[in-house]
Coordinates of C-alpha atoms and ligand atoms in Angstrom, one line a residue:
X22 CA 0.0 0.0 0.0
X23 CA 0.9 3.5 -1.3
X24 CA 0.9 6.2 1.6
X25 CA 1.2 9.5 0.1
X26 CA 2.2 12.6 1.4
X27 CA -0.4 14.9 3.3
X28 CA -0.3 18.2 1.7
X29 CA -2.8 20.9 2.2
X30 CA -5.8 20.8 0.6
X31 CA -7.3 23.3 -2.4
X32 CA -10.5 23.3 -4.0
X33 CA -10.5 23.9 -7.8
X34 CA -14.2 24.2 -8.2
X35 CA -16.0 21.1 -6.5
X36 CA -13.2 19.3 -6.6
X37 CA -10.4 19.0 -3.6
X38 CA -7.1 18.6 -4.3
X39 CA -4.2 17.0 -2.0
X40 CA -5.6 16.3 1.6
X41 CA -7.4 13.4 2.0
X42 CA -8.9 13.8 -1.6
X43 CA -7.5 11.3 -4.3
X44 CA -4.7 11.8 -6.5
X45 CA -6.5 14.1 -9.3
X46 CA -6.6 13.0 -13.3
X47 CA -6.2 16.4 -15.6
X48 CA -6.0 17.6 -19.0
X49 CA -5.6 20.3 -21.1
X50 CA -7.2 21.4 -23.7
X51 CA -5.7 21.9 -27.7
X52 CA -8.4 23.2 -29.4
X53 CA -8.0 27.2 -29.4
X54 CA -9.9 28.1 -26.0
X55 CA -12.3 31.3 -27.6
X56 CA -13.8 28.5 -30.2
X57 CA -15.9 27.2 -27.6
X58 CA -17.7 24.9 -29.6
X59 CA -14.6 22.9 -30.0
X60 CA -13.1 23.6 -26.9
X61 CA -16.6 22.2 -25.0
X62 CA -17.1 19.3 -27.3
X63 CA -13.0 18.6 -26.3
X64 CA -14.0 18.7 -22.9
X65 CA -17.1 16.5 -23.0
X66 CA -15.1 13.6 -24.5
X67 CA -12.5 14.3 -21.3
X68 CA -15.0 14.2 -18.9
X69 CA -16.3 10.9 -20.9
X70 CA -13.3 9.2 -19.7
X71 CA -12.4 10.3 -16.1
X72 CA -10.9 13.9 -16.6
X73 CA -11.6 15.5 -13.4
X74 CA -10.1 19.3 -14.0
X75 CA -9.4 20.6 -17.3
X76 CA -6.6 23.4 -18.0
X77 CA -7.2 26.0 -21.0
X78 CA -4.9 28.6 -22.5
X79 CA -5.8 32.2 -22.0
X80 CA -3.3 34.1 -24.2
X81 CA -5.7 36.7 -25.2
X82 CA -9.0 38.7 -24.1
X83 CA -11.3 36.4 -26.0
X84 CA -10.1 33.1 -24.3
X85 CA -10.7 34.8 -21.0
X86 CA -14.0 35.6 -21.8
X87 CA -14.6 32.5 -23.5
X88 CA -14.3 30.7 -20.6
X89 CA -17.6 32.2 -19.3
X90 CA -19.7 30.1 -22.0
X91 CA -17.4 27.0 -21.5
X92 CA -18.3 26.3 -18.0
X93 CA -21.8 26.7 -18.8
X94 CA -21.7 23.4 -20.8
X95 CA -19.5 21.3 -18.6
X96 CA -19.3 19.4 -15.1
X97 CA -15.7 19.5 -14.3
X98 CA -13.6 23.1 -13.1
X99 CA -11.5 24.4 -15.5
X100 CA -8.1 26.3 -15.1
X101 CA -6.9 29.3 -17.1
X102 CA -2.9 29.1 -17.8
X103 CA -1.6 32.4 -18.5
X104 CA 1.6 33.7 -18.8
X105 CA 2.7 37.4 -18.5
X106 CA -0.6 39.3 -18.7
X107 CA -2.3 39.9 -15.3
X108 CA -5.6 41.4 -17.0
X109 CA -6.1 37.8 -18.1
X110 CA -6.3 36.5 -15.2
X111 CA -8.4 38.9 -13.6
X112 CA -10.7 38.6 -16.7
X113 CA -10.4 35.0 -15.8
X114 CA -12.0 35.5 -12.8
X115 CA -14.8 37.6 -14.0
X116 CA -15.8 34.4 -16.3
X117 CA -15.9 32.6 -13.9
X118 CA -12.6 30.2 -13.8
X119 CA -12.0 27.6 -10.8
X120 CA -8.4 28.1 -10.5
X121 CA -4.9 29.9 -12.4
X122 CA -1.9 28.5 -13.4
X123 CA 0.5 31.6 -13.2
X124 CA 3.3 32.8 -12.3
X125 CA 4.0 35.9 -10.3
X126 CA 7.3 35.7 -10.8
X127 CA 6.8 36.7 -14.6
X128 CA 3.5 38.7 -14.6
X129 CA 5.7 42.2 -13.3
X130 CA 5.7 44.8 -10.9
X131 CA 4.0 44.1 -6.8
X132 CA 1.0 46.1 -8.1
X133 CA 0.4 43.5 -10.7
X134 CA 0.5 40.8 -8.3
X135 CA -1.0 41.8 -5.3
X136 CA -4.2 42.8 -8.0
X137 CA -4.7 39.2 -9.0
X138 CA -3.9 37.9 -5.6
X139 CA -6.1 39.8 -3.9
X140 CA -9.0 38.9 -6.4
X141 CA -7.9 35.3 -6.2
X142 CA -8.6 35.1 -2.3
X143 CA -11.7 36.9 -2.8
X144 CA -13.2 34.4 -4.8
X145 CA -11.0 31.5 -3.2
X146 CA -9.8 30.5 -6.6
X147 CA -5.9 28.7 -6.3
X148 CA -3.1 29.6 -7.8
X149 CA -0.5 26.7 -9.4
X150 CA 2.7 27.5 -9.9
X151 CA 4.1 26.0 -12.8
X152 CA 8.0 26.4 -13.6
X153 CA 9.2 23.9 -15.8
X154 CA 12.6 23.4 -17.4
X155 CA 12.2 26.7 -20.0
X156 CA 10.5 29.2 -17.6
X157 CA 13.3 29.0 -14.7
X158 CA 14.3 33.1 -14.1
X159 CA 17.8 33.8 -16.0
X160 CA 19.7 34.2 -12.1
X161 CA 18.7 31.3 -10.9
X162 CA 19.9 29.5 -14.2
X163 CA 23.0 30.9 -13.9
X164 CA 23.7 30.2 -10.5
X165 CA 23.0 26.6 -11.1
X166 CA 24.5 26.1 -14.1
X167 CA 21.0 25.3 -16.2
X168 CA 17.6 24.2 -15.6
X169 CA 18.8 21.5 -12.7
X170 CA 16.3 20.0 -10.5
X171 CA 17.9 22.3 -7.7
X172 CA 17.4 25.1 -10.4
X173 CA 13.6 24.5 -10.7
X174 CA 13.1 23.7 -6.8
X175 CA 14.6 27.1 -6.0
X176 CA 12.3 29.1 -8.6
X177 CA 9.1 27.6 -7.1
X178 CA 10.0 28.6 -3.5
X179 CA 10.9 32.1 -4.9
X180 CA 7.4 31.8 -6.6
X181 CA 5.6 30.8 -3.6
X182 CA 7.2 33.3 -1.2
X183 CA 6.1 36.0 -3.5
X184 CA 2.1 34.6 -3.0
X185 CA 3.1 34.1 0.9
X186 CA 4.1 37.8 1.1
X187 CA 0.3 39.0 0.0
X188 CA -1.1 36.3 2.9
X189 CA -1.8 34.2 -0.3
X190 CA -2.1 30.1 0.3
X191 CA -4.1 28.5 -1.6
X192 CA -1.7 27.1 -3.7
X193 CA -0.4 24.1 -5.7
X194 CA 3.0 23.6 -7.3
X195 CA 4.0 21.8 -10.3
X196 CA 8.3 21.7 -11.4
X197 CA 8.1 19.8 -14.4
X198 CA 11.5 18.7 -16.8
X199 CA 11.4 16.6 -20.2
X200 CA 13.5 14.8 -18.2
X201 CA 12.0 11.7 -16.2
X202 CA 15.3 11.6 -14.1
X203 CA 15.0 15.5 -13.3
X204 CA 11.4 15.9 -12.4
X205 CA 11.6 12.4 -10.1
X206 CA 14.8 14.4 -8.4
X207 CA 13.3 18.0 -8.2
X208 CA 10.2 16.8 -7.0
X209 CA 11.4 14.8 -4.3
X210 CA 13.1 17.7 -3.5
X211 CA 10.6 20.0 -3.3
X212 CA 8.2 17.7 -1.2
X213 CA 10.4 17.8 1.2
X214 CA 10.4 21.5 1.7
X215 CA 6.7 22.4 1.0
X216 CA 3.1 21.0 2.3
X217 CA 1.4 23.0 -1.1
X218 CA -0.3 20.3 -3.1
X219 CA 1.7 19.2 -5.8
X220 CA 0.8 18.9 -9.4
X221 CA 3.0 16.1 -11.4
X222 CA 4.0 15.8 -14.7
X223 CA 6.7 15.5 -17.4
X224 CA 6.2 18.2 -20.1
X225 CA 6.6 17.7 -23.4
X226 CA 7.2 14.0 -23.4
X227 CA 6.5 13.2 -26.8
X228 CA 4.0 11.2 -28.6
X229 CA 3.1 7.5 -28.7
X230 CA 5.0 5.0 -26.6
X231 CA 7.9 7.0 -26.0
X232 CA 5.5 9.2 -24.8
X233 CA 3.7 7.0 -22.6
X234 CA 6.5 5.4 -21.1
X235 CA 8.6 8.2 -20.3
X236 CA 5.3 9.9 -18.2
X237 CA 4.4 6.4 -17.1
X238 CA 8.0 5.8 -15.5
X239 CA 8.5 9.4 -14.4
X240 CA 5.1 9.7 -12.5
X241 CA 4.6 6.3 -11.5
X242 CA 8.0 6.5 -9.4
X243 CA 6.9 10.0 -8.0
X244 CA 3.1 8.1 -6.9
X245 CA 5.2 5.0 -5.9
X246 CA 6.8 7.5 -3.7
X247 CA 4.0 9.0 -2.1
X248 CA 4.6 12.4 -3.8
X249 CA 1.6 14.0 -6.1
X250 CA -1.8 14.9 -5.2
X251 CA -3.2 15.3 -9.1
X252 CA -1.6 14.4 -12.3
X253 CA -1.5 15.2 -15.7
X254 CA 0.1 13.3 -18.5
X255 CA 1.6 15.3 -21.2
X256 CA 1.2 13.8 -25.0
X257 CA 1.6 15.3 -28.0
X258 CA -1.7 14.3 -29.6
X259 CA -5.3 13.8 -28.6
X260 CA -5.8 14.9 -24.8
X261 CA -8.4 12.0 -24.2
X262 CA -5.3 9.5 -24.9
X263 CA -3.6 11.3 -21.7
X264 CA -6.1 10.8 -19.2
X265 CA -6.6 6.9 -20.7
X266 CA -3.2 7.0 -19.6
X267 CA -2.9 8.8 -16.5
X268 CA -5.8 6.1 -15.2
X269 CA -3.7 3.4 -16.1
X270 CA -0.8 4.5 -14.2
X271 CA -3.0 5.1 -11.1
X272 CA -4.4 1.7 -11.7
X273 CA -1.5 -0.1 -12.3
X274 CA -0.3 1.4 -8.9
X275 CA -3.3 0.0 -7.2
X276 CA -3.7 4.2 -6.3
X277 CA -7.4 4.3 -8.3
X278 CA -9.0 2.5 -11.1
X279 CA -11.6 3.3 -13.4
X280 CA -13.2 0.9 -15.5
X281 CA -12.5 -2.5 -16.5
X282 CA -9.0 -4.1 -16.4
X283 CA -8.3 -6.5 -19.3
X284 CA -5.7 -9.0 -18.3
X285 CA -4.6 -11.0 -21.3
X286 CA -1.7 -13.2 -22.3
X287 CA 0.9 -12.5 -24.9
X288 CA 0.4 -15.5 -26.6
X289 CA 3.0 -18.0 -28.1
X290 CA 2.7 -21.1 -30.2
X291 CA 0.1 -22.8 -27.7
X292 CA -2.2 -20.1 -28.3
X293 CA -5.4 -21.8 -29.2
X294 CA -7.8 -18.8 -30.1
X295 CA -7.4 -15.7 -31.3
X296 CA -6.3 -13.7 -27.8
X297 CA -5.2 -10.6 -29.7
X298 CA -8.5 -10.2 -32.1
X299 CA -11.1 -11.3 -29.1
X300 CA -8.9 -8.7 -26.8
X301 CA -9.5 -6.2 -28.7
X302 CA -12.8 -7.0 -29.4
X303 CA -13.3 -7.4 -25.9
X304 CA -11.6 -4.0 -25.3
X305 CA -14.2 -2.4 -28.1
X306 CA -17.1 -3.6 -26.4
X307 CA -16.4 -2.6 -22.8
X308 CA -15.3 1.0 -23.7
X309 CA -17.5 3.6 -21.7
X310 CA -18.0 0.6 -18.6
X311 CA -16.9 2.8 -15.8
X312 CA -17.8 -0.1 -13.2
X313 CA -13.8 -1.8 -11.7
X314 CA -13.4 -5.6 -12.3
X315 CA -11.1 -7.8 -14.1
X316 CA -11.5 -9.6 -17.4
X317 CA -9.5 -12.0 -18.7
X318 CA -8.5 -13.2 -22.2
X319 CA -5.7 -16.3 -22.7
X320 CA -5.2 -18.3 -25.2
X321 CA -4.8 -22.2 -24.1
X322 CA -5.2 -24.6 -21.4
X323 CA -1.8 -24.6 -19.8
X324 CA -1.6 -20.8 -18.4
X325 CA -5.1 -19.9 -19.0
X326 CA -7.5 -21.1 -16.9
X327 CA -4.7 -20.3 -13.6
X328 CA -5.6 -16.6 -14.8
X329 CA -8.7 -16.8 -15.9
X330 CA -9.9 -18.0 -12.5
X331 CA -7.8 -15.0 -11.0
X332 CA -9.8 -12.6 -12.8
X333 CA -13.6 -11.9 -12.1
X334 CA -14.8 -13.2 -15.7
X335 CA -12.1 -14.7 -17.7
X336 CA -12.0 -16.7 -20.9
X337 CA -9.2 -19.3 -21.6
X338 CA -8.5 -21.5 -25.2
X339 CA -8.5 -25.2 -24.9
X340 CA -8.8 -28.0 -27.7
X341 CA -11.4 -26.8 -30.5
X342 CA -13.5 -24.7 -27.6
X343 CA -13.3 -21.9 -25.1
X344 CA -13.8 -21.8 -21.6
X345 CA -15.7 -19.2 -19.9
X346 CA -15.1 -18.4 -15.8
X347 CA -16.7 -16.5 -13.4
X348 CA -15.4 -15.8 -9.9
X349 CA -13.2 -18.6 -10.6
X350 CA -15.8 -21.6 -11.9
X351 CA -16.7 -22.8 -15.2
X352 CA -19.9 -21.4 -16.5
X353 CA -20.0 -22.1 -20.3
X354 CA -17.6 -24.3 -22.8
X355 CA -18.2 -22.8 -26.1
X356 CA -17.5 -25.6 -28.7
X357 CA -18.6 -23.5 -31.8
X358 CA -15.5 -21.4 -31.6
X359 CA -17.2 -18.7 -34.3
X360 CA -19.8 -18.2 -31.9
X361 CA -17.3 -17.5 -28.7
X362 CA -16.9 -13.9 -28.6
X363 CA -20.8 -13.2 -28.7
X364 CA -21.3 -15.7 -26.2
X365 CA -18.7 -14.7 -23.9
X366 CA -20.4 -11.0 -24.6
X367 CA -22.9 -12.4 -23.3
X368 CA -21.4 -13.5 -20.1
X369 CA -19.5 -10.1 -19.8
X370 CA -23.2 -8.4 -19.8
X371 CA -24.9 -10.4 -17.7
X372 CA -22.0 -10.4 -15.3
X373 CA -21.9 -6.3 -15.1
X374 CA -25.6 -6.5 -14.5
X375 CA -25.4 -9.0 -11.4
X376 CA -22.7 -7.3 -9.7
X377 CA -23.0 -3.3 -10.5
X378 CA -26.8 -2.8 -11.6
X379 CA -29.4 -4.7 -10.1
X380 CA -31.4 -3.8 -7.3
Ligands
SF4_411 FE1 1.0 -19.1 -24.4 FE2 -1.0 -20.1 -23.0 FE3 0.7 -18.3 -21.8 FE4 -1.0 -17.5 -23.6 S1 -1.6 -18.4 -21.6 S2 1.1 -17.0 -23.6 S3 -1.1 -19.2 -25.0 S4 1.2 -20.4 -22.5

């Protein structure tokens, strides 16, 4: 069992962050923000599969005011990420926005500052601070030598100090690097100095399985550590994939699942139906099922049924049939193999029904 750092709790909206809350799955949004038919139809399909908070771009008036007419068609709180302009974010605020992702270290003078603090405790919105490797200021750089996970640590406690001094604490901190190795390091670091919420990440890890992996070993070492209170995976690509994938490091963690787990063998020359088809078949018709159990999908008599039985509904390959289990007994052999993957639909269904729906 996990046991994760207590950190002090924020609420972004409805939804706590840190505390005793759970680790947090977030996105952000790459459709431009003022187009808020795309931006809300982006959201939708994030909320669809377990986003909690989204995160939109405000680089202009029009995405500030935009987000007025966003919230209006979504559930989950959104945060406006701005950099430079404080009008933004106070425009923010007027719309309506749960929380900022800002940095006063780059918005200017005191006045600046203490104008969208001041707003911000008003309406008991939070404030993330967010350096990562490119926004570290040039003196800390160059007393360090580069963006080194010492380099980042020391801009967010500058950060937060400057929030501190305007009796500002409602805050979270994210210190991300492209580097797995240097966010694992600077976070670790920075935990140990701060009870702020912290918001992990790797930025810009890259697309498709290098992608995945990087995130997957960089956060899943940070949760394994106890260190993160909300997460959000980085992918170049469609945001939907990164919040498939932040639940799947959570899950794989045993921190939070979401959703059916589909345990299936690699298969090898025993393999007596077709596990990678009927997987993904399998896969295809359970999308959407938000209910947690296990499902099982392996190809012949030797391994199979051991796992099958494991898993709360499994299906296993033997000679010319497959076997269907539930909670660990046989309940169907299915000798007409063309017929298998309807029937063990069929199983799947009724099974979801007994245990999440009736009554
Ligand atoms: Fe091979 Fe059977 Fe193991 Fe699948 S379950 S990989 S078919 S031995």
């Amino acid at each position: 069992m996990i046991k994760r750092k207590r950190t002090k709790e924020v609420k972004i909206g409805k939804v706590g962050v840190g505390g005793d809350n759970p680790v947090r799955v977030q996105s952000m949004t790459n459709t431009p923000t003022a187009d808020v038919k795309a931006t809300v139809d982006q959201i939708k399909r994030l909320e669809e599969v377990g986003c909690e908070i989204i995160r939109v771009a405000v680089y202009d008036k029009e995405s500030a005011l935009a987000i007025e007419k966003i919230k209006k068609e979504i559930e989950i709180p959104v945060v406006a990420d701005i950099h430079f302009d404080y009008k933004l974010a106070l425009i923010s605020m007027d719309s309506g926005v749960d929380g900022l992702r800002i940095n006063p270290g780059n918005i200017g003078s005191e006045k600046k500052i203490e104008k969208v603090v001041e707003k911000a405790k008003k309406l008991s919105i939070p404030i993330r601070i967010g350096v990562n490797s490119g926004s570290v200021e040039k003196e800390i750089l160059k007393k360090h030598q580069g963006p080194t996970p010492e380099a980042l640590v020391e801009s967010a406690v500058k950060n937060v100090k400057i929030l501190e001094k305007f009796g500002f604490f409602d805050i979270k901190i994210s210190i991300k690097s492209s580097s797995a190795v240097d966010t694992i390091k600077a976070y670790r670091l920075l935990s140990e100095k701060v009870d702020y919420p912290l918001h992990i990440g790797i930025t810009e890890a890259g697309f498709g399985y290098r992608g995945i992996v990087k995130s997957s070993v960089g956060l899943g070492v940070l949760l394994f550590l106890g260190i993160g209170d909300t997460l959000r995976v980085s992918l170049t690509g469609d945001p939907v994939e990164e919040v498939l994938v932040a639940w799947e490091i959570l899950r794989a963690l045993g921190i939070r699942a979401r959703g059916p787990e589909i345990i299936s063998c690699p298969t090898c020359a025993r393999t007596e139906i077709d596990v990678i088809k009927i997987s993904k078949e399998i896969e295809e018709y359970l999308k959407g099922c938000e209910d947690v159990f296990t499902v099982a999908v392996m190809g012949c008599p030797v391994n199979g049924p051991g796992e099958a039985k494991e898993a709360d509904i499994g299906l296993a390959g033997g000679k010319n049939m497959g076997v269907i289990f539930k909670g660990g007994k046989v309940v169907k052999k299915v000798k007409d193999l063309s017929n298998l993957v309807e029937e063990f639909k069929k199983e799947l269904s009724s099974f979801v029904f007994e245990k999440f729906k009736k009554g």
